[in-house]
Coordinates of C-alpha atoms in Angstrom, one line a residue:
X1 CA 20.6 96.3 -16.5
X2 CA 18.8 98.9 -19.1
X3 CA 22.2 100.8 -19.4
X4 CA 23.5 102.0 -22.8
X5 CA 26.0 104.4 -24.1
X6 CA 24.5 107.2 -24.4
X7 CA 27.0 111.1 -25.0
X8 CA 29.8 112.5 -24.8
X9 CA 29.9 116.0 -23.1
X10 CA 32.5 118.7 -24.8
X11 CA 33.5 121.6 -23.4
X12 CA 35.1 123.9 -26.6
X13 CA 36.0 127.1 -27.2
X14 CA 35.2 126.6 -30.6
X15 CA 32.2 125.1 -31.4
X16 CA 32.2 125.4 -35.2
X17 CA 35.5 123.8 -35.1
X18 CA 34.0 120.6 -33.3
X19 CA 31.2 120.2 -35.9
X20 CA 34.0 120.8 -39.0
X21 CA 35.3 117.5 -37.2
X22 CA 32.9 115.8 -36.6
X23 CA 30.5 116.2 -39.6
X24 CA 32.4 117.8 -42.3
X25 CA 35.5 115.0 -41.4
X26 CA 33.6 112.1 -39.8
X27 CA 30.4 112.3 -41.4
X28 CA 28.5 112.5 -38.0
X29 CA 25.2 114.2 -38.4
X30 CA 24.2 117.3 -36.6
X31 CA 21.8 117.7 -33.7
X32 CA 20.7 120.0 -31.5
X33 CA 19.2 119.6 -27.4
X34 CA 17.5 122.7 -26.7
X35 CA 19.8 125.5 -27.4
X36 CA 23.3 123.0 -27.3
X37 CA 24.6 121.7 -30.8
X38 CA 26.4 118.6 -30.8
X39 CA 25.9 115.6 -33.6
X40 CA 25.0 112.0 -33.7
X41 CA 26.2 109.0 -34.5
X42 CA 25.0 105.2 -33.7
X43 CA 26.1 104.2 -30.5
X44 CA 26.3 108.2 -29.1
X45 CA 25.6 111.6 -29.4
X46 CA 28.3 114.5 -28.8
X47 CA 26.8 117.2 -27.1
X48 CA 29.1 121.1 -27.6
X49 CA 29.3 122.9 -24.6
X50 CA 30.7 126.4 -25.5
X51 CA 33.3 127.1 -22.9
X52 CA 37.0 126.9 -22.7
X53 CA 38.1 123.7 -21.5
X54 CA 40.7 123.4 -18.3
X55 CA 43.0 120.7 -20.3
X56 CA 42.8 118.4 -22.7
X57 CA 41.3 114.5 -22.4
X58 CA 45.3 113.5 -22.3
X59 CA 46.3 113.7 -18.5
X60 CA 42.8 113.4 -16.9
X61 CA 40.9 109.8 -16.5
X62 CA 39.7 109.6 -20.0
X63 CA 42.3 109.8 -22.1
X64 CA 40.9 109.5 -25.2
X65 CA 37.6 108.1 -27.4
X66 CA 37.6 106.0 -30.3
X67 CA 35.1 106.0 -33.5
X68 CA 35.3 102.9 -36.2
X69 CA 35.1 104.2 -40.1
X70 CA 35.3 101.5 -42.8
X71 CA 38.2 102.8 -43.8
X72 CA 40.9 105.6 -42.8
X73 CA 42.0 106.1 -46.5
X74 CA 40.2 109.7 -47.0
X75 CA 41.1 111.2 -43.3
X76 CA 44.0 111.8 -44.2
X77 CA 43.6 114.5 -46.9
X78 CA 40.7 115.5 -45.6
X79 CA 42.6 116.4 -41.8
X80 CA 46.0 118.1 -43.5
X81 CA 43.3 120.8 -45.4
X82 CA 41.9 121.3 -42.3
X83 CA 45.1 121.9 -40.4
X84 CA 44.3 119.1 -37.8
X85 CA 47.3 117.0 -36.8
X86 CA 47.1 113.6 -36.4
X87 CA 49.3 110.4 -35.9
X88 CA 48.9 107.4 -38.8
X89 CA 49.4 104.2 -37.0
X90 CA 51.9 101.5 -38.5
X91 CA 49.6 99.2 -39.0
X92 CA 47.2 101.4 -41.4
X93 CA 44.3 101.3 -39.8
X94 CA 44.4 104.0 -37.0
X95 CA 44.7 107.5 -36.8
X96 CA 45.1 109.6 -33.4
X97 CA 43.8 112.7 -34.1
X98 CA 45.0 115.8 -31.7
X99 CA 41.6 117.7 -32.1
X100 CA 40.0 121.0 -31.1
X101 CA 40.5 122.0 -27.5
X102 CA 42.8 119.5 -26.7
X103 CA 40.4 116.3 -27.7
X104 CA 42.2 112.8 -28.5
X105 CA 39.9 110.8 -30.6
X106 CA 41.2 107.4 -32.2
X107 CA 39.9 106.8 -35.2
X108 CA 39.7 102.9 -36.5
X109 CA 39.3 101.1 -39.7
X110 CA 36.6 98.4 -39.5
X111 CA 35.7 97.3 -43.0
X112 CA 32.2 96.0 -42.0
X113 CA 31.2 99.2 -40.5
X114 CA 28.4 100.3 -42.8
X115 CA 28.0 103.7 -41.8
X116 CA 30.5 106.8 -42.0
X117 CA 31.3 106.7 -38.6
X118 CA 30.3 104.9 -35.5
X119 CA 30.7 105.1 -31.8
X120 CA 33.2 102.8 -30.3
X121 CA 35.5 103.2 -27.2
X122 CA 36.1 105.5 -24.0
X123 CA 39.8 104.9 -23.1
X124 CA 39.9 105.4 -18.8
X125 CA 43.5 105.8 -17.2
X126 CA 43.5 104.7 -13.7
X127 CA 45.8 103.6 -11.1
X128 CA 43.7 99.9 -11.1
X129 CA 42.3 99.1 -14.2
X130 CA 40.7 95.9 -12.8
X131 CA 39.0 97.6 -9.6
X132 CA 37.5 100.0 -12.5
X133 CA 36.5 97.2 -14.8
X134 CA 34.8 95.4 -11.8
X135 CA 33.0 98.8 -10.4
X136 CA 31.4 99.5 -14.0
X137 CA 30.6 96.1 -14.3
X138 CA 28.6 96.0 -10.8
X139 CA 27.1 99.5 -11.4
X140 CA 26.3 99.4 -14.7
X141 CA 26.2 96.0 -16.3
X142 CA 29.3 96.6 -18.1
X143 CA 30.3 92.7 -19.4
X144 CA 34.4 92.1 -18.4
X145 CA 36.6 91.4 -21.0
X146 CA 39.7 92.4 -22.9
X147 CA 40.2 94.6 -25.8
X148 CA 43.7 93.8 -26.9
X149 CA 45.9 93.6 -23.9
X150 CA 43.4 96.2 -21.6
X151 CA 40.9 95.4 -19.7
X152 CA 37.6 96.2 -21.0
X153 CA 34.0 96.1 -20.6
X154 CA 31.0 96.3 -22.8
X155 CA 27.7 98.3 -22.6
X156 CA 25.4 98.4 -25.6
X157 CA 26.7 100.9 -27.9
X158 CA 31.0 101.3 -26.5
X159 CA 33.6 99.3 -25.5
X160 CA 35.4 100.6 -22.1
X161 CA 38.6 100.1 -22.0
X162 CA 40.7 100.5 -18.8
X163 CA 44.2 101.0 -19.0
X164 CA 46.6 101.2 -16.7
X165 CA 47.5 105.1 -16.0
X166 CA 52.0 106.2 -16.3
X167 CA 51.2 108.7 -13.0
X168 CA 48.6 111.0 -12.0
X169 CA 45.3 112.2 -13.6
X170 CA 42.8 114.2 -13.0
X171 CA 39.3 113.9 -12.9
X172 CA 37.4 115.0 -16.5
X173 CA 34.8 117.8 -15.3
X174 CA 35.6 120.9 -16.7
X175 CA 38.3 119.5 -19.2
X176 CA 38.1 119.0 -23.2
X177 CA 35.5 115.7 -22.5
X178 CA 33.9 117.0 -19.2
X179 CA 31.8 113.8 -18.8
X180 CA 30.2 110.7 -19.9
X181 CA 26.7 110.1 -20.3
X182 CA 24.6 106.3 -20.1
X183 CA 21.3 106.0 -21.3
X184 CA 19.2 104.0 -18.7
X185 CA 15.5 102.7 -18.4
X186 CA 13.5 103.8 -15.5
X187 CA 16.1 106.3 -14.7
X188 CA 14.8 106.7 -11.2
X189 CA 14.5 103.2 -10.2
X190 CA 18.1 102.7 -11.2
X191 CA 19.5 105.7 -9.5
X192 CA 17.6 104.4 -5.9
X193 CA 19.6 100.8 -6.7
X194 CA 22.8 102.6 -7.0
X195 CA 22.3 104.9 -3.8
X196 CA 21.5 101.9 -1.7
X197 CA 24.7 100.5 -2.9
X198 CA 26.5 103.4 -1.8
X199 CA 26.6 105.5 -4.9
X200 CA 26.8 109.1 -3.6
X201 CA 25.3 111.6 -6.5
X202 CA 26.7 115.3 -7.3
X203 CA 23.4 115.9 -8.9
X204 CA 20.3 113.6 -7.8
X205 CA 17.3 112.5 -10.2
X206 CA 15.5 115.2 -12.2
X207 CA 13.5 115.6 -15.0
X208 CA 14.2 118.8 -17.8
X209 CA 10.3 119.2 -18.4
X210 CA 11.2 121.3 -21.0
X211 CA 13.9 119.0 -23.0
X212 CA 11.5 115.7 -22.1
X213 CA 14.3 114.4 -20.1
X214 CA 15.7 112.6 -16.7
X215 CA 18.9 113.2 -15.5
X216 CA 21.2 112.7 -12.7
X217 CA 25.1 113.0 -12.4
X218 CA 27.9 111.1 -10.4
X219 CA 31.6 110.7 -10.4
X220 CA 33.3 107.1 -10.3
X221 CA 35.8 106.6 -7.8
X222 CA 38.7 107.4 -10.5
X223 CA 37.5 111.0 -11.1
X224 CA 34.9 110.7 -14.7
X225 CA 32.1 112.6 -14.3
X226 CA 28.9 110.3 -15.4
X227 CA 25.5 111.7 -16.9
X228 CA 22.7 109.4 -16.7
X229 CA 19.9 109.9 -18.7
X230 CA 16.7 109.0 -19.8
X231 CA 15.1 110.3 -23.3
X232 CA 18.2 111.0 -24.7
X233 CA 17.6 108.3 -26.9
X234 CA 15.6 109.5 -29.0
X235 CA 17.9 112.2 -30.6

């Protein structure tokens, strides 16, 4: 369907913090988009939006993201000195880290991963993980799967895994993760498919003359604020 992973939208209060994360600790590379900082990574970019988040990812629809390493063996050090907390899985292969502004990000050990870090996961709550894993597959091309004992679905570039929410959550804009972003060909062909579907947009098609960008935003039926985009691919 032309639909890739494409960022992940911050809001922090502390934007060098963010980039100690994720290029001092990670070993993401830095990028800018006009006047925003963020970094870069295959399979995403992070985007730094300075402003004080409303919560943290834990409790809204996204609870969390996940990155692959090829190993987790220097995170640890490398978080205490920074004073960032995390949780070592049992099975030595994942961290949780708790990290600026509220932001959950699982980090996992993949030993043919041969860069320092890659994209890999967006972790959704929801009260219906399969009516989520069927929307994103109709909307977006996302293929249905598993990943473990979730449901999931694959786009090029993330895994979306849908898992069943304990209670309430809210919807991400405004929190630590404020939205998701897709990276689609012929943006404005595909946003006319998804309006005659029924898709309602909070922000219809654009272009950023300035940034050489298309954009549009919506919000799935759960409450995640999406970004779609075209030329963001080139960062």
């Amino acid at each position: 369907m032309g639909v890739a992973m494409g960022h992940l939208h911050l809001n922090t209060s502390d934007v060098a913090a963010q980039k100690k994360l994720w290029t001092g600790i990670l070993g993401a590379k830095p990028i800018k988009l006009g006047n925003m900082e963020g970094v870069g990574m295959p399979g995403a970019v992070v985007l730094f939006k300075a402003a004080a988040p409303s919560g943290p990812t834990d409790g809204s629809t996204v609870g969390h993201v996940g990155v692959m390493v090829p190993s987790i063996e220097p995170f640890p050090a490398k978080l205490d000195a920074a004073g960032i907390k995390y949780t070592k899985n049992p099975n030595g292969k994942q961290l949780m880290i708790e990290g600026p502004d509220g932001l959950r990000l699982e980090v996992s050990a993949d030993p043919t991963c041969t860069d320092p870090v890659r994209f890999h996961h967006i972790h959704f709550y929801t009260a219906d993980p399969v009516a989520i894993q069927a929307w994103y597959a109709e909307k977006f091309g996302a293929k249905p799967g598993k990943r473990a004992s979730w449901e999931a679905g694959d786009v090029p570039g993330a895994n979306l895994t849908f898992a069943k929410a304990p209670g309430a959550v809210a919807p991400t804009v405004n929190r630590a993760l404020d939205h998701i972003g897709f990276e689609v060909r012929d943006l404005e062909a595909f946003c006319k498919k998804l309006e005659a579907s029924g898709v309602k947009f909070d922000s219809p098609y654009r272009k950023v003359a300035n940034l050489d960008l298309a954009i549009a935003f919506l919000t799935d039926p759960w409450g995640t604020r999406i970004e779609l985009t075209e030329g963001l691919g080139k960062l």
